[in-house]
PDB file of C-alpha atoms in Angstrom:
ATOM      1  CA  ALA A   8       7.778  -1.733  -3.082  1.00 67.00           C
ATOM      2  CA  PHE A   9       6.429  -4.916  -5.534  1.00 73.00           C
ATOM      3  CA  GLU A  10       9.227  -3.383  -8.203  1.00 76.00           C
ATOM      4  CA  GLU A  11      11.914  -3.836  -5.832  1.00 82.00           C
ATOM      5  CA  TYR A  12      14.634  -6.101  -7.494  1.00 85.00           C
ATOM      6  CA  ASP A  13      14.175  -8.747  -3.961  1.00 85.00           C
ATOM      7  CA  VAL A  14      10.277  -8.878  -3.803  1.00 82.00           C
ATOM      8  CA  GLN A  15      10.482  -9.494  -7.146  1.00 82.00           C
ATOM      9  CA  ARG A  16      12.743 -12.729  -7.248  1.00 84.00           C
ATOM     10  CA  VAL A  17      11.279 -13.973  -3.989  1.00 83.00           C
ATOM     11  CA  ILE A  18       7.854 -13.542  -5.699  1.00 81.00           C
ATOM     12  CA  ARG A  19       9.427 -15.291  -8.353  1.00 82.00           C
ATOM     13  CA  SER A  20      11.024 -18.127  -6.375  1.00 85.00           C
ATOM     14  CA  TYR A  21       7.788 -18.995  -4.646  1.00 83.00           C
ATOM     15  CA  GLU A  22       5.251 -17.986  -7.141  1.00 79.00           C
ATOM     16  CA  ASN A  23       1.546 -19.075  -7.186  1.00 78.00           C
ATOM     17  CA  SER A  24       2.628 -19.956  -3.124  1.00 82.00           C
ATOM     18  CA  ILE A  25       2.686 -16.239  -1.747  1.00 84.00           C
ATOM     19  CA  SER A  26      -0.667 -15.152  -0.112  1.00 84.00           C
ATOM     20  CA  ILE A  27      -1.079 -11.415   0.376  1.00 84.00           C
ATOM     21  CA  ASN A  28      -4.409 -10.481   2.486  1.00 85.00           C
ATOM     22  CA  VAL A  29      -4.577  -6.151   2.217  1.00 84.00           C
ATOM     23  CA  HIS A  30      -7.272  -4.865   4.941  1.00 84.00           C
ATOM     24  CA  CYS A  31      -8.433  -1.438   3.857  1.00 83.00           C
ATOM     25  CA  CYS A  32     -10.910   0.896   2.880  1.00 81.00           C
ATOM     26  CA  GLN A  33     -12.100   0.096  -0.776  1.00 76.00           C
ATOM     27  CA  GLU A  34     -11.813   2.938  -2.635  1.00 79.00           C
ATOM     28  CA  GLY A  35      -9.452   3.754  -5.790  1.00 80.00           C
ATOM     29  CA  ASP A  36      -7.177   1.569  -6.505  1.00 81.00           C
ATOM     30  CA  TRP A  37      -7.603  -0.469  -3.669  1.00 81.00           C
ATOM     31  CA  LYS A  38     -10.192  -2.564  -4.954  1.00 85.00           C
ATOM     32  CA  GLN A  39      -9.929  -6.416  -5.466  1.00 85.00           C
ATOM     33  CA  ASP A  40     -10.603  -5.978  -8.782  1.00 87.00           C
ATOM     34  CA  LYS A  41      -8.747  -3.084  -9.476  1.00 85.00           C
ATOM     35  CA  ILE A  42      -5.296  -5.251  -7.560  1.00 84.00           C
ATOM     36  CA  ARG A  43      -5.628  -8.010  -9.619  1.00 85.00           C
ATOM     37  CA  GLN A  44      -4.624  -5.643 -12.851  1.00 86.00           C
ATOM     38  CA  GLN A  45      -1.551  -5.028 -11.422  1.00 84.00           C
ATOM     39  CA  PRO A  46       1.579  -7.164 -12.639  1.00 82.00           C
ATOM     40  CA  PHE A  47       2.734  -8.769  -9.256  1.00 80.00           C
ATOM     41  CA  ALA A  48      -0.995 -10.320  -8.946  1.00 82.00           C
ATOM     42  CA  LYS A  49      -0.954 -12.636 -11.473  1.00 82.00           C
ATOM     43  CA  LEU A  50       2.651 -14.417  -9.202  1.00 83.00           C
ATOM     44  CA  CYS A  51       0.906 -14.365  -5.732  1.00 84.00           C
ATOM     45  CA  GLN A  52      -2.673 -14.245  -4.621  1.00 85.00           C
ATOM     46  CA  ILE A  53      -3.953 -11.485  -3.325  1.00 85.00           C
ATOM     47  CA  GLU A  54      -7.186 -10.673  -1.652  1.00 86.00           C
ATOM     48  CA  VAL A  55      -8.698  -7.319  -0.189  1.00 87.00           C
ATOM     49  CA  ASN A  56     -10.539  -7.864   3.064  1.00 86.00           C
ATOM     50  CA  PRO A  57     -10.994 -11.224   3.259  1.00 83.00           C
ATOM     51  CA  ASN A  58     -13.420 -12.815   5.612  1.00 81.00           C
ATOM     52  CA  SER A  59     -11.691 -12.390   9.031  1.00 74.00           C
ATOM     53  CA  GLU A  60     -12.426 -16.413   9.614  1.00 75.00           C
ATOM     54  CA  MET A  61     -10.308 -18.562  10.620  1.00 72.00           C
ATOM     55  CA  LYS A  62     -10.150 -22.268   9.245  1.00 75.00           C
ATOM     56  CA  GLU A  63      -9.522 -25.424  11.421  1.00 80.00           C
ATOM     57  CA  SER A  64      -5.972 -26.154  11.343  1.00 82.00           C
ATOM     58  CA  LYS A  65      -3.592 -28.754  12.921  1.00 87.00           C
ATOM     59  CA  SER A  66      -0.502 -26.842  12.561  1.00 88.00           C
ATOM     60  CA  VAL A  67      -1.914 -23.854  15.054  1.00 85.00           C
ATOM     61  CA  ALA A  68      -3.388 -25.438  17.204  1.00 88.00           C
ATOM     62  CA  GLU A  69      -0.354 -27.275  17.968  1.00 91.00           C
ATOM     63  CA  PHE A  70       1.447 -23.620  17.936  1.00 90.00           C
ATOM     64  CA  ILE A  71      -0.980 -22.289  20.687  1.00 89.00           C
ATOM     65  CA  SER A  72      -0.583 -25.921  22.553  1.00 91.00           C
ATOM     66  CA  TYR A  73       2.970 -25.202  22.491  1.00 93.00           C
ATOM     67  CA  LEU A  74       2.890 -21.440  23.314  1.00 92.00           C
ATOM     68  CA  GLU A  75       0.263 -21.868  26.196  1.00 91.00           C
ATOM     69  CA  PRO A  76       2.960 -22.932  29.064  1.00 91.00           C
ATOM     70  CA  PHE A  77       4.970 -20.026  28.589  1.00 90.00           C
ATOM     71  CA  LEU A  78       1.937 -17.449  28.610  1.00 88.00           C
ATOM     72  CA  GLN A  79       0.455 -15.925  32.060  1.00 85.00           C
ATOM     73  CA  PRO A  80      -2.348 -14.180  32.364  1.00 85.00           C
ATOM     74  CA  GLN A  81      -2.385 -10.967  33.778  1.00 83.00           C
ATOM     75  CA  SER A  82      -4.852  -8.489  34.554  1.00 84.00           C
ATOM     76  CA  ILE A  83      -4.341  -4.606  32.988  1.00 77.00           C
ATOM     77  CA  GLN A  84      -3.747  -3.187  36.307  1.00 79.00           C
ATOM     78  CA  GLU A  85      -0.810  -5.459  36.470  1.00 79.00           C
ATOM     79  CA  ARG A  86       0.784  -4.795  33.229  1.00 76.00           C
ATOM     80  CA  LEU A  87      -0.590  -0.730  33.227  1.00 71.00           C
ATOM     81  CA  PRO A  88       0.215  -0.089  36.703  1.00 73.00           C
ATOM     82  CA  PRO A  89      -1.675   3.496  37.547  1.00 70.00           C
ATOM     83  CA  SER A  90       0.279   7.046  37.635  1.00 67.00           C
ATOM     84  CA  ASP A  91       0.588   8.739  41.226  1.00 70.00           C
ATOM     85  CA  VAL A  92      -0.050  11.945  38.851  1.00 63.00           C
ATOM     86  CA  VAL A  93      -3.493  13.067  38.163  1.00 62.00           C
ATOM     87  CA  GLY A  94      -4.579  15.722  35.396  1.00 62.00           C
ATOM     88  CA  ASN A  95      -4.971  16.713  31.905  1.00 64.00           C
ATOM     89  CA  ILE A  96      -2.448  18.204  29.504  1.00 69.00           C
ATOM     90  CA  ARG A  97      -4.147  21.277  28.044  1.00 73.00           C
ATOM     91  CA  PHE A  98      -2.794  22.942  24.681  1.00 76.00           C
ATOM     92  CA  SER A  99      -3.119  26.172  23.771  1.00 82.00           C
ATOM     93  CA  HIS A 100      -1.724  25.642  20.399  1.00 85.00           C
ATOM     94  CA  PRO A 101      -1.401  22.844  18.148  1.00 86.00           C
ATOM     95  CA  THR A 102       1.128  20.460  19.552  1.00 86.00           C
ATOM     96  CA  LEU A 103       3.106  17.901  18.287  1.00 82.00           C
ATOM     97  CA  TYR A 104       5.008  15.031  20.365  1.00 80.00           C
ATOM     98  CA  VAL A 105       7.563  12.537  19.066  1.00 79.00           C
ATOM     99  CA  PHE A 106       8.092   9.337  20.730  1.00 73.00           C
ATOM    100  CA  PRO A 107      10.709   7.848  18.354  1.00 70.00           C
ATOM    101  CA  GLY A 108      11.211   4.362  20.207  1.00 62.00           C
ATOM    102  CA  GLY A 109      13.331   2.736  18.174  1.00 55.00           C
ATOM    103  CA  GLN A 110      10.460   0.046  16.979  1.00 55.00           C
ATOM    104  CA  GLY A 111       7.684   1.863  15.265  1.00 54.00           C
ATOM    105  CA  ASP A 112       7.636   5.484  16.377  1.00 68.00           C
ATOM    106  CA  SER A 113       4.668   7.315  17.325  1.00 75.00           C
ATOM    107  CA  ALA A 114       3.580  10.806  18.052  1.00 79.00           C
ATOM    108  CA  LEU A 115       0.884  12.749  20.185  1.00 78.00           C
ATOM    109  CA  PHE A 116      -0.761  15.121  18.314  1.00 81.00           C
ATOM    110  CA  GLY A 117      -2.837  17.537  21.081  1.00 82.00           C
ATOM    111  CA  ILE A 118      -4.880  20.906  20.244  1.00 82.00           C
ATOM    112  CA  ASN A 119      -7.375  22.582  23.146  1.00 79.00           C
ATOM    113  CA  GLY A 120      -9.595  19.389  23.783  1.00 76.00           C
ATOM    114  CA  PHE A 121      -8.213  17.012  21.595  1.00 79.00           C
ATOM    115  CA  ASN A 122      -5.837  14.808  21.169  1.00 79.00           C
ATOM    116  CA  MET A 123      -4.557  12.017  18.826  1.00 79.00           C
ATOM    117  CA  LEU A 124      -1.836   9.151  19.181  1.00 76.00           C
ATOM    118  CA  ILE A 125      -0.538   8.551  16.001  1.00 77.00           C
ATOM    119  CA  ASP A 126       0.871   5.344  15.053  1.00 75.00           C
ATOM    120  CA  GLY A 127       1.646   3.302  18.392  1.00 67.00           C
ATOM    121  CA  GLY A 128       4.162   1.367  16.857  1.00 64.00           C
ATOM    122  CA  PHE A 129       4.646  -2.659  18.011  1.00 65.00           C
ATOM    123  CA  SER A 130       7.352  -2.770  20.545  1.00 65.00           C
ATOM    124  CA  ARG A 131       5.928  -4.942  23.648  1.00 66.00           C
ATOM    125  CA  LYS A 132       6.600  -1.664  25.843  1.00 68.00           C
ATOM    126  CA  ALA A 133       5.378   1.352  23.908  1.00 67.00           C
ATOM    127  CA  CYS A 134       8.118   4.753  23.670  1.00 65.00           C
ATOM    128  CA  PHE A 135       5.123   6.966  24.956  1.00 67.00           C
ATOM    129  CA  LEU A 136       2.979   4.803  27.437  1.00 69.00           C
ATOM    130  CA  GLY A 137       4.966   6.223  30.462  1.00 70.00           C
ATOM    131  CA  PHE A 138       3.802   9.875  28.640  1.00 66.00           C
ATOM    132  CA  LEU A 139       0.447   9.020  27.886  1.00 64.00           C
ATOM    133  CA  GLN A 140      -0.622   7.321  31.665  1.00 65.00           C
ATOM    134  CA  ASP A 141       0.224  10.699  33.515  1.00 63.00           C
ATOM    135  CA  ILE A 142      -2.320  12.304  31.418  1.00 58.00           C
TER     136      ILE A 142
END
């Protein structure tokens, strides 16, 4: 992706002002010393698995205080009402349900005794939520 024309144009336009944090398992080429050897690493600041501590920032505090009046706390029961259907899906053979939601597709893979939700997406109301509430 870093070698695409548009990405290169932006990186070169904002040279040394772009910072990228990569959170991953540090194996193979996904190590700090290997990433720094890449050509794009000379044009931006890349850090693999940086500390998750956030420094005090006046702009972040102002942004949070701006958002505060718009945020209404809700309980989990209000956000995710229980379903009338109670039960479990039993799979007799490997099954894959695909949920095309338009904003981050997801899938549910199941075999007897095991279910795995793959890529839950990023939509505010997940496309698979109604189905999973019935499981």
